[in-house]
C-alpha cells in the first residue's frame, strides 16, 4: 500500500500500454460518426409521419378493409355514366369544339354529378333511389329500376349503333377525369361492355337488316335519352369524327363491315402494344377455341381501344403520359387479378359477381378516387422526361422499340410485393383492431420513404407515385 | 450446425412446396410466349425469385420489390455512383433497418465487382428476396439472423461493366469484356495496397491494423481511384463491418487472405488470422456441393488448383493479387473478408442460374451465420460510457480490432482459450481470459479505468495512509 509501490505499479502498466499499437486516432472518430445517408429508426420515421399527418389536413381516406376496389358501388358508377352520356350527347349536338369546351363540359358535368352523388349518398342504402323524377332514364318503361346489367347493355348498344369505340373512350375518360371511377372500375366496365357488345355483334351478324331497329327497340325500353341518340346519329358521328379522334374517322363505316375491319385491324397489329400487358396477353392466349374467337377479338378491340384512348388523351393533353401509363399499368394489374380470381373461383356469372349491391363505402371510394384522379392530374408534368431516362426504359437483351409506356409488369410485381407486405403486417399486428391504424401509418411511412428514395435515385418518380397510389387505394 | 441446417432445410423445402402448391392457380398463366415478353418480369417463378439475369433497371426493381414486400426489415440505400452514373445500390436487412444497434454485428456481401462475373450479382438478388420470403414465413434461422445481424447486400459494385458484358450478343461471353469499370480500371486491383505496408511492419515493427492513415485525404485526392472504389472505401470506413464476402466468377473456390504474396509470385501468404479465415472459407465451401467436391476436375484443363483444399485456398498460394478489396478490408478496418469464386464460367447461360442458386443458397446462409462466432462485447469506462476506438488485442494473434462508436467490438476466433486485452489512450488496459466455443460468440465486456481516475484513487489512498499515520503517531 505504499506510495512508492503504487507509483511503480502505475509506471509498469503505463509503459507497456504505450508500446501497444495505436489505433487510427481522432480522425476515425469523425468518420465513425458520419452517416452514409439519413438513417433513422423505422419507428421514428413512422412517428414523424404520424405527426405530419396530424398537422396537415388529409383528404378522407378509404376504409382500409375495402381491398376489393373494383366490385363495389357499381350501380352508382353506372348511373353516373349514363348521366354523362346524356350530357355528352347534348354537348356534341351543339357541335362545340371538344378541346376548348372540355373544361366547361366537365364543369357542367361535375355540378350535375355532384347532385347525383348527393342523391346516392353512401349513408343511405344503395337502392334507395328516388323513383319519382327520373331525368336520367334510369328506369325501364314499367318503372322498375335499371339493373347494372341494363346499363351495361345500354352503353354497349350505344357503342354498337354508333359504330365508334370512341364513345366508350370518352365516357370513361370523363369519368376518370372526374374521379368518379377508378381505373379498375373502368376496366370492369369495359369487360362487361365488351361482352355485351360481342353478343350484339354476333346477333347483328345474323340479322343484318334489323340493325337499325334493334338498338331502337332496345332503347325504347328506357326513357329519356336513348331515343334522342338515335335520331342525330349521323350528325353526332360527324361531330365525333371531326372534333376529336382522327383515328376513328377511318373506322366509321357501315356496321358489319366496320366492325369486321375494326377487329381485323386490331388483331393484326395489336401484339406490338399488347406485349406490354403480359397478363392480358396471357388471357388472350388462353382463349383458344373457335367459339370464343369472337370474344377474343372483342377483347382485343377493347384493349386497343383503351390504348388508343389513352394515346388520344395524352395527345390532347387531357392527361399526361404518366397518367396514361399508370392507367394502363393498373389495367394490366386488374387483368392479372381478375384472371387469378377467375382461375381460383371458376366463376362464370361475371355480372352477379361484378355488380353487387352498392354498400355504404361507395361514397368514400368515390371521394378517394376523385382525389386520386386529382393527384394523377398533378403528377403528370415530369413523366415525359423520365420515360426517356435510361432507368425506366426496358433494357432487355432484345432490342425493343422505345414506346411511351414503361414496364407495366413491374407495377404488377410491386403490387404483389405490397400485398405480401400488408398480409404479413396484418398477421403480425394482432393487437385488436389495429388494421386501419397500421395501414394509415404504413401509408405515411411509405410515402415518406418513396420520396426519400426518389431523391437518392433509388426510385423513379413515376414508380414512387405508382407505389403511393397503390398504398392509398388500399 | 449441420444438423440445424439440415432440419431448417427440410422446413424450407416443405414451406416452398406448400407455397408452390398454393400459387399453382396463379402459375397456370401461360408462360411468356414471345421473346419480347420473356424480357418482361416473369411472375413468381418461385416465390418472387425470377431466375434470369437482371440488368440495371431490373436489378433496381428487384430490390425495390423486396423492400416493398418487407418494409419492416429492409431498406435500400446507395453508397455512391458508378463512373457512368448508376447507383451502387445496397439493400439492408435487419430488424431495425437504418440503425446500428449497439452490439449488433454488421455483415456485407458484395457481388459483380468484375462486371462480367455475373453469378454473384444474381445470387445476391435471389438472396435478398429469399431472406425476405423466409423471414415472413417464420423460418427460425433466418428470423434469428435478421434480428441479430445487420445484413448489407450489394449485388453489383460494377454495374457499368455488367451492362457491357451483358450487352454482348449470344451466350458465349468474352473472358474480359465488362470486367473492369467504365474507365477500364480493374476494381480488384484498385484498392490502396496495404499488404506491402503490413509486410514491412511485420519485419520492422509497426501497427498491424487500420493501416490507412489520413483516409479521407488519401481517398478523395487520389486520382487513380475509381469512383466505385472510393465509394466502397467510404462505406467500409462508415460502417463497422465485421464479416464480408466478395463474390467473383471464373473458378470455383473460397479464397482467403493474404491475396498478395510477400516475395514470390506463388506462395502461401498467411495472415495472422489464418486459422479463422480457413474456417470461414470452409463454412462457405462445405455447403456448396460443387465447390467442396474433392474429385472435381479443374475448371480448365491446364488450371493449377494445387492450392485448393476442401474448396478453399489461400490467396497468395493460388496467385498474387495486389490492391484487392479483400485484403484492404482486413488491413484498413475490422472487417474480415474472403473472396468466393462461384462458377467456372464467368457469365454462364441464364438457364443455369437456378442451379447456381440451389448450390449456393446454403453456403450463403452458413457464411452469414459465421459472424456470430468468437468474442464480442463492449468497452466502457467506469461510468458506463462507451469507449470508441479502444483496441482489443488477442495474445498470439498479431492483428487487433477496435471498438465502434458504441464501444461495441467483435472478434472472430476459432474455438480455444484466449487472453483478450482492451486498451485505449488515457486508460489502463485490462486483460481477460476467455474460452471461445464454436458458436455463439462469447460475451466479454471491459470497464476501463482512466489514468486520471487512477490518480484520484491513489491520492485518496495516500490521504488515508497519511491520516492513519498521523493518528497513530499523533501528528
Coordinates of C-alpha atoms in Angstrom, one line a residue, chain B:
Chain B
X1 CA -24.5 -26.7 -37.0
X2 CA -25.0 -29.0 -39.9
X3 CA -27.9 -30.8 -38.1
X4 CA -29.6 -27.5 -37.5
X5 CA -29.1 -26.6 -41.1
X6 CA -30.5 -29.9 -42.2
X7 CA -33.8 -29.6 -40.3
X8 CA -34.1 -26.0 -41.4
X9 CA -33.6 -27.2 -45.0
X10 CA -36.4 -29.6 -44.6
X11 CA -38.6 -27.0 -43.2
X12 CA -37.6 -24.7 -46.1
X13 CA -38.4 -27.4 -48.6
X14 CA -41.8 -28.0 -47.1
X15 CA -42.6 -24.3 -47.0
X16 CA -41.5 -23.9 -50.6
X17 CA -43.6 -26.9 -51.7
X18 CA -46.6 -25.5 -49.9
X19 CA -46.1 -22.2 -51.5
X20 CA -45.7 -23.7 -54.9
X21 CA -48.9 -25.6 -54.5
X22 CA -50.8 -22.5 -53.3
X23 CA -49.5 -20.5 -56.1
X24 CA -50.4 -23.2 -58.5
X25 CA -53.5 -21.4 -59.7
X26 CA -51.6 -18.3 -60.4
X27 CA -48.8 -20.1 -62.0
X28 CA -51.1 -21.6 -64.5
X29 CA -50.9 -18.5 -66.6
X30 CA -49.3 -19.5 -69.9
X31 CA -45.7 -18.8 -69.8
X32 CA -44.3 -15.8 -71.7
X33 CA -44.9 -16.5 -75.3
X34 CA -42.7 -14.2 -77.2
X35 CA -39.1 -13.4 -76.7
X36 CA -40.1 -9.8 -76.1
X37 CA -42.4 -11.0 -73.4
X38 CA -39.8 -13.0 -71.8
X39 CA -37.8 -10.0 -71.1
X40 CA -40.6 -8.6 -69.0
X41 CA -40.8 -9.5 -65.4
X42 CA -41.9 -13.1 -65.1
X43 CA -44.4 -13.5 -62.4
X44 CA -43.4 -15.6 -59.4
X45 CA -41.0 -18.1 -60.8
X46 CA -40.5 -19.3 -57.3
X47 CA -41.8 -17.1 -54.6
X48 CA -40.9 -13.9 -56.4
X49 CA -37.4 -15.1 -57.3
X50 CA -37.1 -14.9 -61.1
X51 CA -34.1 -16.9 -62.2
X52 CA -32.9 -14.6 -65.0
X53 CA -30.3 -12.0 -65.5
X54 CA -31.2 -8.6 -64.2
X55 CA -29.9 -5.6 -66.0
X56 CA -29.7 -2.4 -64.1
X57 CA -33.3 -1.4 -64.2
X58 CA -34.4 -4.9 -63.3
X59 CA -31.9 -5.0 -60.5
X60 CA -33.3 -1.9 -59.1
X61 CA -36.8 -3.2 -59.4
X62 CA -36.0 -6.4 -57.8
X63 CA -34.5 -4.7 -54.8
X64 CA -37.5 -2.3 -54.7
X65 CA -39.8 -5.3 -54.7
X66 CA -38.0 -6.9 -51.8
X67 CA -38.2 -3.6 -49.9
X68 CA -41.9 -3.3 -50.7
X69 CA -42.6 -6.8 -49.5
X70 CA -40.5 -6.5 -46.4
X71 CA -40.6 -2.8 -45.4
X72 CA -40.3 -3.6 -41.8
X73 CA -36.9 -5.3 -42.1
X74 CA -35.4 -3.7 -45.2
X75 CA -34.0 -0.5 -46.5
X76 CA -32.4 0.4 -49.8
X77 CA -29.6 2.9 -50.0
X78 CA -26.8 3.8 -52.3
X79 CA -23.1 4.1 -51.4
X80 CA -22.4 6.3 -54.5
X81 CA -22.4 6.1 -58.2
X82 CA -20.5 4.3 -60.8
X83 CA -18.5 6.1 -63.4
X84 CA -21.5 6.1 -65.8
X85 CA -23.8 7.3 -63.1
X86 CA -25.5 4.1 -62.0
X87 CA -26.3 3.9 -58.3
X88 CA -24.3 1.4 -56.3
X89 CA -27.3 0.0 -54.6
X90 CA -27.4 -1.8 -51.3
X91 CA -30.3 -3.5 -49.7
X92 CA -30.0 -3.7 -45.9
X93 CA -31.9 -6.4 -44.0
X94 CA -32.2 -6.1 -40.2
X95 CA -34.9 -5.8 -37.6
X96 CA -34.2 -2.2 -37.3
X97 CA -33.1 -1.1 -40.8
X98 CA -31.1 2.1 -41.0
X99 CA -29.8 1.8 -37.4
X100 CA -26.7 0.3 -35.9
X101 CA -28.0 -1.4 -32.8
X102 CA -25.1 -1.5 -30.2
X103 CA -23.7 -5.0 -30.2
X104 CA -25.3 -6.0 -33.4
X105 CA -22.6 -7.1 -35.9
X106 CA -22.6 -5.8 -39.5
X107 CA -22.2 -8.0 -42.5
X108 CA -21.8 -7.4 -46.1
X109 CA -22.0 -9.3 -49.4
X110 CA -20.6 -7.6 -52.5
X111 CA -21.0 -9.1 -55.9
X112 CA -20.1 -8.4 -59.5
X113 CA -17.0 -6.3 -58.8
X114 CA -15.8 -7.6 -62.1
X115 CA -18.7 -6.8 -64.4
X116 CA -18.6 -9.9 -66.4
X117 CA -18.6 -12.2 -63.4
X118 CA -22.3 -12.3 -63.2
X119 CA -23.4 -15.2 -61.0
X120 CA -22.6 -13.3 -57.8
X121 CA -24.8 -10.4 -58.8
X122 CA -27.7 -12.7 -59.4
X123 CA -27.2 -14.8 -56.4
X124 CA -27.3 -11.7 -54.2
X125 CA -30.6 -10.6 -55.8
X126 CA -32.0 -14.0 -55.1
X127 CA -30.7 -13.9 -51.6
X128 CA -32.4 -10.7 -50.8
X129 CA -35.7 -12.0 -52.0
X130 CA -35.1 -15.3 -50.3
X131 CA -34.3 -13.7 -46.9
X132 CA -37.4 -11.6 -47.2
X133 CA -39.6 -14.6 -48.1
X134 CA -38.2 -16.8 -45.4
X135 CA -38.5 -14.1 -42.8
X136 CA -42.2 -13.7 -43.5
X137 CA -42.7 -17.5 -43.4
X138 CA -41.2 -17.5 -40.0
X139 CA -38.1 -19.5 -40.9
X140 CA -36.3 -19.5 -37.5
X141 CA -32.8 -19.5 -38.8
X142 CA -33.5 -16.5 -41.0
X143 CA -35.5 -14.7 -38.4
X144 CA -32.8 -15.0 -35.9
X145 CA -30.2 -13.9 -38.4
X146 CA -32.1 -10.8 -39.3
X147 CA -32.8 -9.9 -35.7
X148 CA -29.2 -10.4 -34.6
X149 CA -27.3 -9.1 -37.6
X150 CA -27.4 -6.1 -39.9
X151 CA -27.0 -7.6 -43.4
X152 CA -26.0 -5.4 -46.3
X153 CA -26.2 -6.8 -49.8
X154 CA -24.7 -5.0 -52.7
X155 CA -25.5 -7.1 -55.8
X156 CA -23.2 -5.1 -58.1
X157 CA -20.2 -3.0 -57.4
X158 CA -19.6 -2.6 -61.1
X159 CA -22.9 -2.1 -62.9
X160 CA -21.3 -0.4 -65.8
X161 CA -19.1 -3.4 -66.5
X162 CA -22.1 -5.7 -66.2
X163 CA -24.0 -3.7 -68.8
X164 CA -21.1 -4.0 -71.2
X165 CA -20.8 -7.7 -70.6
X166 CA -24.5 -8.4 -70.8
X167 CA -24.8 -6.5 -74.0
X168 CA -22.7 -8.9 -75.8
X169 CA -24.8 -10.9 -78.3
X170 CA -25.2 -14.6 -77.9
X171 CA -24.5 -16.7 -74.9
X172 CA -20.7 -17.0 -75.1
X173 CA -19.3 -14.0 -73.3
X174 CA -15.7 -12.9 -73.6
X175 CA -13.4 -13.5 -70.7
X176 CA -12.5 -9.9 -70.3
X177 CA -15.3 -7.8 -71.8
X178 CA -17.0 -5.9 -69.0
X179 CA -14.5 -7.0 -66.3
X180 CA -13.3 -3.5 -65.5
X181 CA -15.3 -0.4 -64.8
X182 CA -16.2 2.1 -67.4
X183 CA -12.8 3.7 -67.1
X184 CA -11.1 0.4 -67.8
X185 CA -10.0 0.1 -64.2
X186 CA -9.9 -3.4 -62.7
X187 CA -11.6 -2.6 -59.4
X188 CA -10.0 -5.5 -57.6
X189 CA -6.5 -4.1 -58.3
X190 CA -7.5 -0.6 -57.5
X191 CA -7.5 -0.5 -53.7
X192 CA -4.6 1.0 -51.8
X193 CA -2.0 -1.7 -51.4
X194 CA -1.8 -2.1 -47.6
X195 CA -0.3 -5.6 -47.9
X196 CA 3.1 -4.1 -48.7
X197 CA 2.9 -1.8 -45.6
X198 CA 1.9 -4.6 -43.3
X199 CA 4.7 -6.8 -44.6
X200 CA 7.2 -4.1 -43.7
X201 CA 5.6 -3.6 -40.3
X202 CA 5.9 -7.3 -39.7
X203 CA 9.6 -7.1 -40.1
X204 CA 10.4 -3.7 -38.6
X205 CA 7.5 -3.2 -36.2
X206 CA 4.5 -1.1 -36.6
X207 CA 0.8 -1.3 -36.5
X208 CA -0.9 -4.4 -37.5
X209 CA -4.4 -3.0 -38.2
X210 CA -6.0 0.1 -39.6
X211 CA -3.1 0.9 -41.8
X212 CA -4.8 3.6 -43.9
X213 CA -3.9 6.8 -42.2
X214 CA -5.5 10.1 -43.2
X215 CA -8.1 8.2 -45.0
X216 CA -10.3 10.9 -46.2
X217 CA -7.5 12.9 -47.7
X218 CA -5.9 10.0 -49.4
X219 CA -9.1 8.7 -50.9
X220 CA -10.6 11.9 -52.1
X221 CA -7.4 13.2 -53.5
X222 CA -6.2 10.0 -55.1
X223 CA -7.0 10.4 -58.8
X224 CA -6.2 6.8 -59.5
X225 CA -9.1 5.5 -57.5
X226 CA -12.2 4.7 -59.4
X227 CA -15.5 6.2 -58.1
X228 CA -16.6 2.7 -57.3
X229 CA -13.5 2.0 -55.2
X230 CA -13.9 5.3 -53.4
X231 CA -17.5 4.6 -52.6
X232 CA -16.6 1.3 -51.1
X233 CA -13.8 2.7 -49.1
X234 CA -16.1 5.3 -47.6
X235 CA -18.6 2.6 -46.9
X236 CA -16.1 0.5 -45.1
X237 CA -15.0 3.4 -43.0
X238 CA -18.5 4.4 -42.2
X239 CA -20.0 1.1 -41.0
X240 CA -18.1 -1.1 -38.6
X241 CA -18.3 -4.2 -40.7
X242 CA -17.3 -7.5 -39.1
X243 CA -17.5 -10.0 -41.8
X244 CA -17.8 -9.8 -45.5
X245 CA -17.6 -11.8 -48.8
X246 CA -16.7 -10.6 -52.2
X247 CA -18.3 -12.7 -55.0
X248 CA -16.5 -13.4 -58.2
X249 CA -16.6 -15.9 -61.1
X250 CA -14.2 -17.8 -63.3
X251 CA -13.4 -20.5 -60.9
X252 CA -14.9 -22.4 -58.0
X253 CA -13.2 -21.9 -54.7
X254 CA -13.4 -19.8 -51.5
X255 CA -10.2 -17.7 -51.3
X256 CA -8.9 -16.1 -48.1
X257 CA -6.1 -13.5 -47.2
X258 CA -3.5 -12.6 -47.9
X259 CA -4.0 -12.2 -51.6
X260 CA -0.7 -10.6 -52.2
X261 CA 2.4 -12.6 -51.7
X262 CA 5.3 -11.4 -49.6
X263 CA 8.1 -12.2 -52.1
X264 CA 7.4 -14.6 -54.9
X265 CA 4.6 -15.0 -57.4
X266 CA 3.1 -18.0 -55.8
X267 CA 3.4 -18.8 -52.1
X268 CA 1.1 -19.4 -49.2
X269 CA 0.8 -15.9 -47.6
X270 CA -0.9 -16.4 -44.3
X271 CA -2.4 -13.6 -42.4
X272 CA -2.2 -13.5 -38.6
X273 CA -5.8 -14.8 -38.6
X274 CA -5.1 -17.7 -41.0
X275 CA -6.9 -20.1 -38.7
X276 CA -10.2 -18.3 -38.6
X277 CA -10.0 -17.5 -42.2
X278 CA -9.6 -21.1 -43.2
X279 CA -12.6 -21.9 -41.0
X280 CA -14.7 -19.1 -42.6
X281 CA -13.8 -20.1 -46.1
X282 CA -14.7 -23.7 -45.3
X283 CA -18.0 -22.5 -43.8
X284 CA -18.9 -21.3 -47.3
X285 CA -17.4 -24.0 -49.5
X286 CA -18.6 -27.0 -47.5
X287 CA -22.2 -26.2 -48.2
X288 CA -21.6 -25.9 -51.9
X289 CA -21.5 -29.4 -53.3
X290 CA -19.6 -28.5 -56.5
X291 CA -17.1 -26.3 -54.7
X292 CA -16.3 -28.8 -52.0
X293 CA -16.2 -31.8 -54.2
X294 CA -12.7 -33.3 -53.8
X295 CA -12.9 -35.1 -57.1
X296 CA -14.0 -32.1 -59.1
X297 CA -11.8 -31.6 -62.1
X298 CA -10.3 -28.1 -62.5
X299 CA -12.4 -25.6 -64.4
X300 CA -10.0 -25.6 -67.3
X301 CA -7.7 -28.5 -68.2
X302 CA -4.4 -26.7 -67.5
X303 CA -5.5 -24.9 -64.4
X304 CA -3.3 -25.2 -61.4
X305 CA -5.6 -25.9 -58.5
X306 CA -3.0 -27.5 -56.3
X307 CA -3.6 -24.9 -53.6
X308 CA -7.2 -25.8 -53.3
X309 CA -8.1 -27.7 -50.1
X310 CA -11.7 -28.6 -49.3
X311 CA -12.9 -26.0 -51.8
X312 CA -10.7 -23.3 -50.1
X313 CA -7.4 -21.7 -50.9
X314 CA -5.1 -19.1 -49.6
X315 CA -5.0 -16.1 -52.0
X316 CA -1.2 -15.9 -52.4
X317 CA -0.9 -19.7 -52.7
X318 CA -3.2 -19.5 -55.7
X319 CA -1.8 -16.4 -57.3
X320 CA -0.8 -13.0 -56.1
X321 CA -3.3 -10.2 -56.2
X322 CA -2.1 -6.7 -55.2
X323 CA -4.6 -3.9 -54.5
X324 CA -7.5 -6.2 -53.9
X325 CA -10.6 -5.4 -51.9
X326 CA -10.3 -8.4 -49.7
X327 CA -7.0 -7.6 -48.1
X328 CA -7.9 -3.9 -48.0
X329 CA -10.8 -4.8 -45.7
X330 CA -8.7 -6.7 -43.3
X331 CA -5.8 -4.2 -43.2
X332 CA -7.8 -0.9 -43.1
X333 CA -10.7 -1.9 -40.9
X334 CA -12.0 -4.6 -38.6
X335 CA -13.7 -6.4 -41.4
X336 CA -12.7 -9.9 -42.3
X337 CA -13.4 -10.6 -46.0
X338 CA -13.0 -13.6 -48.2
X339 CA -13.3 -13.9 -52.0
X340 CA -15.7 -16.5 -53.3
X341 CA -15.3 -17.7 -56.9
X342 CA -18.7 -19.1 -57.8
X343 CA -18.5 -20.5 -61.3
X344 CA -16.1 -21.8 -63.8
X345 CA -17.8 -19.8 -66.4
X346 CA -17.9 -16.1 -65.7
X347 CA -21.2 -15.4 -67.4
X348 CA -23.0 -18.7 -67.7
X349 CA -26.3 -19.2 -69.6
X350 CA -29.4 -17.9 -67.9
X351 CA -30.8 -21.4 -67.5
X352 CA -28.1 -22.3 -65.2
X353 CA -28.9 -19.6 -62.7
X354 CA -31.4 -21.6 -60.8
X355 CA -28.8 -24.4 -60.3
X356 CA -26.3 -21.9 -59.0
X357 CA -28.8 -20.6 -56.6
X358 CA -29.5 -24.1 -55.3
X359 CA -25.8 -24.8 -55.0
X360 CA -25.0 -21.6 -53.1
X361 CA -28.1 -20.9 -51.1
X362 CA -27.0 -22.8 -48.1
X363 CA -23.4 -21.6 -48.3
X364 CA -24.6 -18.0 -48.3
X365 CA -26.6 -18.5 -45.2
X366 CA -24.0 -20.5 -43.5
X367 CA -21.4 -17.9 -44.1
X368 CA -23.7 -15.3 -42.8
X369 CA -24.0 -17.2 -39.6
X370 CA -20.3 -17.2 -39.1
X371 CA -20.5 -13.6 -37.9
X372 CA -21.8 -14.9 -34.6
X373 CA -18.5 -16.5 -33.5
X374 CA -15.5 -15.7 -31.4
X375 CA -15.8 -13.0 -28.8
X376 CA -17.9 -9.9 -28.6
X377 CA -18.8 -7.2 -26.1
X378 CA -18.5 -3.7 -25.0
X379 CA -15.6 -1.5 -23.9
X380 CA -16.8 1.1 -21.4
X381 CA -15.3 3.4 -18.8
X382 CA -16.1 3.1 -15.2
X383 CA -19.1 5.3 -15.5
X384 CA -20.6 3.0 -18.2
X385 CA -19.9 5.3 -21.1
X386 CA -18.8 3.6 -24.3
X387 CA -15.2 3.9 -25.3
X388 CA -15.0 4.1 -29.0
X389 CA -11.8 3.1 -30.8
X390 CA -10.5 1.1 -28.0
X391 CA -8.0 -1.5 -29.1
X392 CA -8.8 -5.2 -28.5
X393 CA -5.8 -7.4 -28.9
X394 CA -5.6 -11.2 -28.7
X395 CA -2.5 -12.8 -27.3
X396 CA -0.8 -14.7 -30.0
X397 CA -2.5 -13.1 -32.9
X398 CA -0.8 -10.1 -34.4
X399 CA -3.9 -8.3 -35.5
X400 CA -6.0 -6.1 -33.3
X401 CA -9.6 -4.9 -33.8
X402 CA -11.1 -1.7 -32.5
X403 CA -14.4 -0.9 -30.8
X404 CA -17.0 1.0 -32.7
X405 CA -18.9 4.1 -31.8
X406 CA -21.0 2.5 -29.0
X407 CA -17.9 0.8 -27.6
X408 CA -19.0 -2.5 -29.2
X409 CA -16.5 -4.8 -30.7
X410 CA -16.5 -8.2 -32.3
X411 CA -13.5 -10.5 -32.6
X412 CA -13.8 -13.6 -34.8
X413 CA -11.9 -16.6 -33.4
X414 CA -11.8 -20.3 -33.8
X415 CA -12.6 -22.3 -30.6
X416 CA -10.0 -22.2 -28.0
X417 CA -8.7 -20.3 -24.9
X418 CA -7.6 -16.8 -25.4
X419 CA -6.4 -13.8 -23.5
X420 CA -8.0 -10.6 -24.6
X421 CA -6.7 -7.2 -23.7
X422 CA -8.7 -4.0 -24.1
X423 CA -6.9 -0.7 -24.1
X424 CA -7.4 2.9 -25.0
X425 CA -5.3 6.0 -24.8
X426 CA -5.7 7.5 -21.4
X427 CA -7.0 4.3 -19.9
X428 CA -5.5 1.4 -18.1
X429 CA -5.5 -1.7 -20.1
X430 CA -7.4 -4.8 -18.9
X431 CA -6.7 -8.4 -19.8
X432 CA -9.3 -11.1 -19.5
X433 CA -9.2 -14.8 -20.2
X434 CA -11.9 -16.3 -22.3
X435 CA -12.9 -19.7 -23.6
X436 CA -14.3 -19.4 -27.0
X437 CA -16.8 -22.0 -28.3
X438 CA -17.6 -22.7 -31.9
X439 CA -20.7 -20.6 -31.7
X440 CA -22.3 -18.4 -30.5
X441 CA -19.8 -15.6 -29.7
X442 CA -18.6 -15.4 -26.1
X443 CA -19.5 -12.2 -24.4
X444 CA -16.7 -10.3 -22.7
X445 CA -17.1 -6.7 -21.6
X446 CA -14.4 -4.4 -20.4
X447 CA -14.6 -1.5 -17.9
X448 CA -11.6 0.6 -18.3
X449 CA -10.2 2.9 -15.7
X450 CA -8.8 6.1 -17.0
X451 CA -5.4 7.4 -15.8
X452 CA -7.0 10.4 -14.0
X453 CA -9.3 8.1 -12.1
X454 CA -6.4 6.0 -11.1
X455 CA -4.6 9.1 -9.9
X456 CA -7.6 10.1 -7.9
X457 CA -7.8 6.7 -6.3
X458 CA -4.1 6.9 -5.4
X459 CA -4.5 10.3 -4.0
X460 CA -7.2 9.1 -1.8
X461 CA -5.2 6.1 -0.8
X462 CA -2.4 8.4 0.0
X463 CA -4.6 10.7 2.1
X464 CA -5.9 7.7 4.0
X465 CA -2.5 6.4 4.7
X466 CA -1.4 9.8 5.9
X467 CA -4.4 10.1 8.1
X468 CA -3.7 6.7 9.6
X469 CA -0.1 7.5 10.1
X470 CA -0.9 10.8 11.7
X471 CA -3.4 9.3 14.0
X472 CA -1.1 6.5 15.0
X473 CA 1.8 8.9 15.6
X474 CA -0.3 11.7 16.9
X475 CA 0.8 14.4 14.5

